[in-house]
């Protein structure tokens, strides 16, 4: 029986290098990353070999785990961990990490799920740890780049509960959970990479 083709998210190949440049800088002294919403697993298998000093823990919703496992099996790395089942709206696994990373997820989640994501962070992320979020955001009420307004409409047509989130709203959710924004980075294709640090 032939192996099934690996799931493919084309955006991963386009954005992985700009993201990696920031991760290499931000995570020099970090040891353990929880990736929330690993998607296909393509980001994990690309980043892990370049960040060999840390453990990269993948996670996804139960129905997505086979695809992540397939990617990890196709490109094994000593510091990659098999994906955990993680639904932001349910109980999170018992973990202690110094970094939480998530890419292209908050605009897919509902408002309530984004709120629960931030509320759950202190249960896994150590004081002083970093939350790193990549994706499109609105800043000062404006979409960044002409394409993001159309992308937001497309998201809402597909699911009215999704949509590009306002950075200021994310800042407030982060503050309510005990985090403060440290960085806002503008990346290609009208995306941002934002880092919040949990207060000690």
PDB file of C-alpha atoms in Angstrom:
ATOM      1  CA  UNK A   1       0.000   0.000   0.000  1.00  0.00           C
ATOM      2  CA  UNK A   2       1.388   3.404  -0.977  1.00  0.00           C
ATOM      3  CA  UNK A   3       2.071   5.999   1.694  1.00  0.00           C
ATOM      4  CA  UNK A   4      -0.465   8.807   1.696  1.00  0.00           C
ATOM      5  CA  UNK A   5       0.917  12.234   0.693  1.00  0.00           C
ATOM      6  CA  UNK A   6       1.859  14.494   3.568  1.00  0.00           C
ATOM      7  CA  UNK A   7      -0.627  17.284   4.335  1.00  0.00           C
ATOM      8  CA  UNK A   8       0.637  20.565   2.935  1.00  0.00           C
ATOM      9  CA  UNK A   9       0.086  24.153   4.048  1.00  0.00           C
ATOM     10  CA  UNK A  10       1.810  26.230   1.335  1.00  0.00           C
ATOM     11  CA  UNK A  11       2.056  29.288   3.589  1.00  0.00           C
ATOM     12  CA  UNK A  12       4.477  27.391   5.850  1.00  0.00           C
ATOM     13  CA  UNK A  13       7.122  27.282   3.139  1.00  0.00           C
ATOM     14  CA  UNK A  14       6.646  30.993   2.478  1.00  0.00           C
ATOM     15  CA  UNK A  15       6.794  32.271   6.052  1.00  0.00           C
ATOM     16  CA  UNK A  16       9.072  29.812   7.846  1.00  0.00           C
ATOM     17  CA  UNK A  17      12.372  31.604   7.213  1.00  0.00           C
ATOM     18  CA  UNK A  18      11.251  35.083   8.406  1.00  0.00           C
ATOM     19  CA  UNK A  19       9.721  33.488  11.511  1.00  0.00           C
ATOM     20  CA  UNK A  20      12.849  31.430  12.179  1.00  0.00           C
ATOM     21  CA  UNK A  21      15.051  34.538  12.081  1.00  0.00           C
ATOM     22  CA  UNK A  22      13.109  35.937  15.041  1.00  0.00           C
ATOM     23  CA  UNK A  23      12.857  32.636  16.912  1.00  0.00           C
ATOM     24  CA  UNK A  24      16.621  32.180  16.779  1.00  0.00           C
ATOM     25  CA  UNK A  25      17.046  35.583  18.390  1.00  0.00           C
ATOM     26  CA  UNK A  26      14.217  35.346  20.926  1.00  0.00           C
ATOM     27  CA  UNK A  27      14.869  31.793  22.104  1.00  0.00           C
ATOM     28  CA  UNK A  28      18.651  31.787  22.628  1.00  0.00           C
ATOM     29  CA  UNK A  29      18.272  31.114  26.360  1.00  0.00           C
ATOM     30  CA  UNK A  30      15.044  29.103  26.240  1.00  0.00           C
ATOM     31  CA  UNK A  31      14.695  25.375  26.756  1.00  0.00           C
ATOM     32  CA  UNK A  32      11.185  24.110  26.025  1.00  0.00           C
ATOM     33  CA  UNK A  33       8.574  25.318  23.522  1.00  0.00           C
ATOM     34  CA  UNK A  34       4.920  24.326  23.350  1.00  0.00           C
ATOM     35  CA  UNK A  35       3.575  24.948  19.868  1.00  0.00           C
ATOM     36  CA  UNK A  36      -0.193  25.397  20.098  1.00  0.00           C
ATOM     37  CA  UNK A  37      -1.904  24.497  16.852  1.00  0.00           C
ATOM     38  CA  UNK A  38       0.929  22.783  14.992  1.00  0.00           C
ATOM     39  CA  UNK A  39      -1.307  22.442  11.929  1.00  0.00           C
ATOM     40  CA  UNK A  40       0.364  20.060   9.507  1.00  0.00           C
ATOM     41  CA  UNK A  41       3.590  19.949  11.534  1.00  0.00           C
ATOM     42  CA  UNK A  42       5.623  21.642   8.792  1.00  0.00           C
ATOM     43  CA  UNK A  43       6.763  24.526  10.974  1.00  0.00           C
ATOM     44  CA  UNK A  44       7.919  22.161  13.712  1.00  0.00           C
ATOM     45  CA  UNK A  45      10.046  19.968  11.465  1.00  0.00           C
ATOM     46  CA  UNK A  46      11.649  23.042   9.877  1.00  0.00           C
ATOM     47  CA  UNK A  47      12.354  24.976  13.074  1.00  0.00           C
ATOM     48  CA  UNK A  48      13.533  22.158  15.343  1.00  0.00           C
ATOM     49  CA  UNK A  49      16.890  21.392  13.651  1.00  0.00           C
ATOM     50  CA  UNK A  50      17.828  25.096  13.731  1.00  0.00           C
ATOM     51  CA  UNK A  51      16.873  25.339  17.438  1.00  0.00           C
ATOM     52  CA  UNK A  52      18.568  22.160  18.614  1.00  0.00           C
ATOM     53  CA  UNK A  53      19.241  23.581  22.085  1.00  0.00           C
ATOM     54  CA  UNK A  54      15.562  23.379  22.987  1.00  0.00           C
ATOM     55  CA  UNK A  55      12.756  20.812  23.036  1.00  0.00           C
ATOM     56  CA  UNK A  56       9.918  21.535  20.600  1.00  0.00           C
ATOM     57  CA  UNK A  57       6.586  20.096  21.792  1.00  0.00           C
ATOM     58  CA  UNK A  58       3.934  19.932  19.086  1.00  0.00           C
ATOM     59  CA  UNK A  59       0.192  19.935  19.784  1.00  0.00           C
ATOM     60  CA  UNK A  60      -3.065  19.922  17.848  1.00  0.00           C
ATOM     61  CA  UNK A  61      -6.706  18.964  18.049  1.00  0.00           C
ATOM     62  CA  UNK A  62      -7.247  15.211  18.041  1.00  0.00           C
ATOM     63  CA  UNK A  63      -8.425  14.988  14.445  1.00  0.00           C
ATOM     64  CA  UNK A  64      -5.279  16.777  13.187  1.00  0.00           C
ATOM     65  CA  UNK A  65      -2.747  14.586  15.002  1.00  0.00           C
ATOM     66  CA  UNK A  66      -2.205  12.001  12.214  1.00  0.00           C
ATOM     67  CA  UNK A  67      -0.941  14.692   9.846  1.00  0.00           C
ATOM     68  CA  UNK A  68       1.450  16.108  12.435  1.00  0.00           C
ATOM     69  CA  UNK A  69       2.757  12.634  13.246  1.00  0.00           C
ATOM     70  CA  UNK A  70       3.323  11.946   9.538  1.00  0.00           C
ATOM     71  CA  UNK A  71       5.432  15.082   9.123  1.00  0.00           C
ATOM     72  CA  UNK A  72       7.456  14.330  12.263  1.00  0.00           C
ATOM     73  CA  UNK A  73       8.077  10.787  11.025  1.00  0.00           C
ATOM     74  CA  UNK A  74       9.230  12.118   7.639  1.00  0.00           C
ATOM     75  CA  UNK A  75      11.790  14.489   9.184  1.00  0.00           C
ATOM     76  CA  UNK A  76      12.725  13.240  12.661  1.00  0.00           C
ATOM     77  CA  UNK A  77      14.786  15.369  15.015  1.00  0.00           C
ATOM     78  CA  UNK A  78      16.067  14.540  18.486  1.00  0.00           C
ATOM     79  CA  UNK A  79      14.438  17.636  19.990  1.00  0.00           C
ATOM     80  CA  UNK A  80      10.994  17.140  18.404  1.00  0.00           C
ATOM     81  CA  UNK A  81       8.258  15.613  20.545  1.00  0.00           C
ATOM     82  CA  UNK A  82       5.219  13.684  19.352  1.00  0.00           C
ATOM     83  CA  UNK A  83       2.122  15.878  19.263  1.00  0.00           C
ATOM     84  CA  UNK A  84      -0.129  16.200  22.271  1.00  0.00           C
ATOM     85  CA  UNK A  85      -3.888  16.477  21.900  1.00  0.00           C
ATOM     86  CA  UNK A  86      -4.719  20.075  22.790  1.00  0.00           C
ATOM     87  CA  UNK A  87      -8.017  21.852  22.272  1.00  0.00           C
ATOM     88  CA  UNK A  88      -7.880  25.431  23.542  1.00  0.00           C
ATOM     89  CA  UNK A  89     -11.501  25.131  24.686  1.00  0.00           C
ATOM     90  CA  UNK A  90     -10.843  22.022  26.790  1.00  0.00           C
ATOM     91  CA  UNK A  91      -8.390  21.037  29.511  1.00  0.00           C
ATOM     92  CA  UNK A  92      -4.758  21.559  28.554  1.00  0.00           C
ATOM     93  CA  UNK A  93      -2.077  18.904  29.135  1.00  0.00           C
ATOM     94  CA  UNK A  94      -0.024  19.156  32.320  1.00  0.00           C
ATOM     95  CA  UNK A  95       3.125  20.913  31.098  1.00  0.00           C
ATOM     96  CA  UNK A  96       5.683  23.466  32.196  1.00  0.00           C
ATOM     97  CA  UNK A  97       7.411  25.360  29.370  1.00  0.00           C
ATOM     98  CA  UNK A  98       9.277  28.629  29.014  1.00  0.00           C
ATOM     99  CA  UNK A  99       7.822  29.420  25.567  1.00  0.00           C
ATOM    100  CA  UNK A 100       4.443  29.108  23.879  1.00  0.00           C
ATOM    101  CA  UNK A 101       4.463  29.607  20.114  1.00  0.00           C
ATOM    102  CA  UNK A 102       1.464  29.711  17.820  1.00  0.00           C
ATOM    103  CA  UNK A 103       1.224  30.621  14.136  1.00  0.00           C
ATOM    104  CA  UNK A 104      -1.811  31.454  12.018  1.00  0.00           C
ATOM    105  CA  UNK A 105      -4.298  30.379  14.673  1.00  0.00           C
ATOM    106  CA  UNK A 106      -5.894  33.357  16.440  1.00  0.00           C
ATOM    107  CA  UNK A 107      -7.719  34.573  13.329  1.00  0.00           C
ATOM    108  CA  UNK A 108      -9.130  31.060  12.811  1.00  0.00           C
ATOM    109  CA  UNK A 109     -10.382  30.683  16.402  1.00  0.00           C
ATOM    110  CA  UNK A 110     -13.606  32.235  17.645  1.00  0.00           C
ATOM    111  CA  UNK A 111     -13.436  35.238  19.972  1.00  0.00           C
ATOM    112  CA  UNK A 112     -14.282  32.970  22.894  1.00  0.00           C
ATOM    113  CA  UNK A 113     -11.538  30.521  21.967  1.00  0.00           C
ATOM    114  CA  UNK A 114      -8.950  33.328  21.743  1.00  0.00           C
ATOM    115  CA  UNK A 115     -10.022  34.481  25.194  1.00  0.00           C
ATOM    116  CA  UNK A 116      -9.684  30.955  26.583  1.00  0.00           C
ATOM    117  CA  UNK A 117      -6.283  30.581  24.910  1.00  0.00           C
ATOM    118  CA  UNK A 118      -4.931  33.515  26.888  1.00  0.00           C
ATOM    119  CA  UNK A 119      -6.673  32.423  30.095  1.00  0.00           C
ATOM    120  CA  UNK A 120      -5.030  28.981  29.878  1.00  0.00           C
ATOM    121  CA  UNK A 121      -1.488  30.216  29.262  1.00  0.00           C
ATOM    122  CA  UNK A 122      -0.503  30.597  32.944  1.00  0.00           C
ATOM    123  CA  UNK A 123      -1.263  26.904  33.463  1.00  0.00           C
ATOM    124  CA  UNK A 124       1.623  25.885  31.172  1.00  0.00           C
ATOM    125  CA  UNK A 125       3.932  28.891  30.749  1.00  0.00           C
ATOM    126  CA  UNK A 126       6.416  29.612  33.503  1.00  0.00           C
ATOM    127  CA  UNK A 127       6.731  33.104  35.031  1.00  0.00           C
ATOM    128  CA  UNK A 128       9.151  35.070  32.879  1.00  0.00           C
ATOM    129  CA  UNK A 129       8.318  32.903  29.859  1.00  0.00           C
ATOM    130  CA  UNK A 130       7.484  34.128  26.362  1.00  0.00           C
ATOM    131  CA  UNK A 131       4.312  33.916  24.290  1.00  0.00           C
ATOM    132  CA  UNK A 132       5.117  34.322  20.586  1.00  0.00           C
ATOM    133  CA  UNK A 133       2.250  34.768  18.117  1.00  0.00           C
ATOM    134  CA  UNK A 134       2.581  34.981  14.342  1.00  0.00           C
ATOM    135  CA  UNK A 135      -0.192  36.002  11.979  1.00  0.00           C
ATOM    136  CA  UNK A 136      -2.169  38.932  10.560  1.00  0.00           C
ATOM    137  CA  UNK A 137      -3.450  41.566  13.001  1.00  0.00           C
ATOM    138  CA  UNK A 138      -5.230  44.891  12.920  1.00  0.00           C
ATOM    139  CA  UNK A 139      -3.286  47.746  14.484  1.00  0.00           C
ATOM    140  CA  UNK A 140      -4.903  51.030  15.555  1.00  0.00           C
ATOM    141  CA  UNK A 141      -8.100  49.857  13.894  1.00  0.00           C
ATOM    142  CA  UNK A 142      -6.498  49.355  10.481  1.00  0.00           C
ATOM    143  CA  UNK A 143      -5.659  46.282   8.455  1.00  0.00           C
ATOM    144  CA  UNK A 144      -1.961  46.020   7.585  1.00  0.00           C
ATOM    145  CA  UNK A 145      -1.748  45.831   3.816  1.00  0.00           C
ATOM    146  CA  UNK A 146      -4.600  45.817   1.291  1.00  0.00           C
ATOM    147  CA  UNK A 147      -4.941  42.048   1.162  1.00  0.00           C
ATOM    148  CA  UNK A 148      -5.820  41.574   4.813  1.00  0.00           C
ATOM    149  CA  UNK A 149      -9.192  43.319   4.538  1.00  0.00           C
ATOM    150  CA  UNK A 150     -10.206  40.842   1.835  1.00  0.00           C
ATOM    151  CA  UNK A 151      -8.752  37.967   3.869  1.00  0.00           C
ATOM    152  CA  UNK A 152     -10.829  39.054   6.871  1.00  0.00           C
ATOM    153  CA  UNK A 153     -13.998  39.023   4.758  1.00  0.00           C
ATOM    154  CA  UNK A 154     -13.133  35.571   3.433  1.00  0.00           C
ATOM    155  CA  UNK A 155     -12.574  34.274   6.963  1.00  0.00           C
ATOM    156  CA  UNK A 156     -15.925  35.611   8.157  1.00  0.00           C
ATOM    157  CA  UNK A 157     -17.777  34.230   5.154  1.00  0.00           C
ATOM    158  CA  UNK A 158     -16.352  30.816   5.972  1.00  0.00           C
ATOM    159  CA  UNK A 159     -16.967  31.164   9.709  1.00  0.00           C
ATOM    160  CA  UNK A 160     -18.570  34.313  11.160  1.00  0.00           C
ATOM    161  CA  UNK A 161     -16.812  33.678  14.499  1.00  0.00           C
ATOM    162  CA  UNK A 162     -13.327  33.983  13.005  1.00  0.00           C
ATOM    163  CA  UNK A 163     -11.497  37.062  11.752  1.00  0.00           C
ATOM    164  CA  UNK A 164      -8.304  39.088  11.995  1.00  0.00           C
ATOM    165  CA  UNK A 165      -7.849  40.254  15.583  1.00  0.00           C
ATOM    166  CA  UNK A 166      -6.924  43.696  16.874  1.00  0.00           C
ATOM    167  CA  UNK A 167      -3.501  43.866  18.491  1.00  0.00           C
ATOM    168  CA  UNK A 168      -4.879  46.142  21.195  1.00  0.00           C
ATOM    169  CA  UNK A 169      -7.479  43.541  22.151  1.00  0.00           C
ATOM    170  CA  UNK A 170      -4.795  40.846  22.281  1.00  0.00           C
ATOM    171  CA  UNK A 171      -2.685  43.145  24.465  1.00  0.00           C
ATOM    172  CA  UNK A 172      -5.606  43.464  26.887  1.00  0.00           C
ATOM    173  CA  UNK A 173      -6.187  39.709  27.011  1.00  0.00           C
ATOM    174  CA  UNK A 174      -2.468  39.244  27.602  1.00  0.00           C
ATOM    175  CA  UNK A 175      -2.442  41.841  30.390  1.00  0.00           C
ATOM    176  CA  UNK A 176      -5.443  40.188  32.059  1.00  0.00           C
ATOM    177  CA  UNK A 177      -3.480  36.909  32.060  1.00  0.00           C
ATOM    178  CA  UNK A 178      -0.364  38.550  33.517  1.00  0.00           C
ATOM    179  CA  UNK A 179       1.631  39.270  30.340  1.00  0.00           C
ATOM    180  CA  UNK A 180       3.188  42.402  28.877  1.00  0.00           C
ATOM    181  CA  UNK A 181       4.051  42.954  25.233  1.00  0.00           C
ATOM    182  CA  UNK A 182       7.791  43.148  24.529  1.00  0.00           C
ATOM    183  CA  UNK A 183       7.974  43.184  20.742  1.00  0.00           C
ATOM    184  CA  UNK A 184       5.978  43.883  17.607  1.00  0.00           C
ATOM    185  CA  UNK A 185       7.704  42.784  14.402  1.00  0.00           C
ATOM    186  CA  UNK A 186       6.417  43.333  10.875  1.00  0.00           C
ATOM    187  CA  UNK A 187       7.024  40.338   8.622  1.00  0.00           C
ATOM    188  CA  UNK A 188       6.410  39.731   4.901  1.00  0.00           C
ATOM    189  CA  UNK A 189       2.920  39.224   3.468  1.00  0.00           C
ATOM    190  CA  UNK A 190       1.326  41.667   5.928  1.00  0.00           C
ATOM    191  CA  UNK A 191       1.863  39.482   8.981  1.00  0.00           C
ATOM    192  CA  UNK A 192       3.188  40.319  12.416  1.00  0.00           C
ATOM    193  CA  UNK A 193       5.196  38.429  15.009  1.00  0.00           C
ATOM    194  CA  UNK A 194       4.413  39.581  18.536  1.00  0.00           C
ATOM    195  CA  UNK A 195       6.100  38.560  21.790  1.00  0.00           C
ATOM    196  CA  UNK A 196       4.545  38.933  25.241  1.00  0.00           C
ATOM    197  CA  UNK A 197       6.372  38.028  28.448  1.00  0.00           C
ATOM    198  CA  UNK A 198       4.668  36.604  31.503  1.00  0.00           C
ATOM    199  CA  UNK A 199       5.368  38.689  34.575  1.00  0.00           C
ATOM    200  CA  UNK A 200       7.464  37.056  37.250  1.00  0.00           C
TER     201      UNK A 200
END
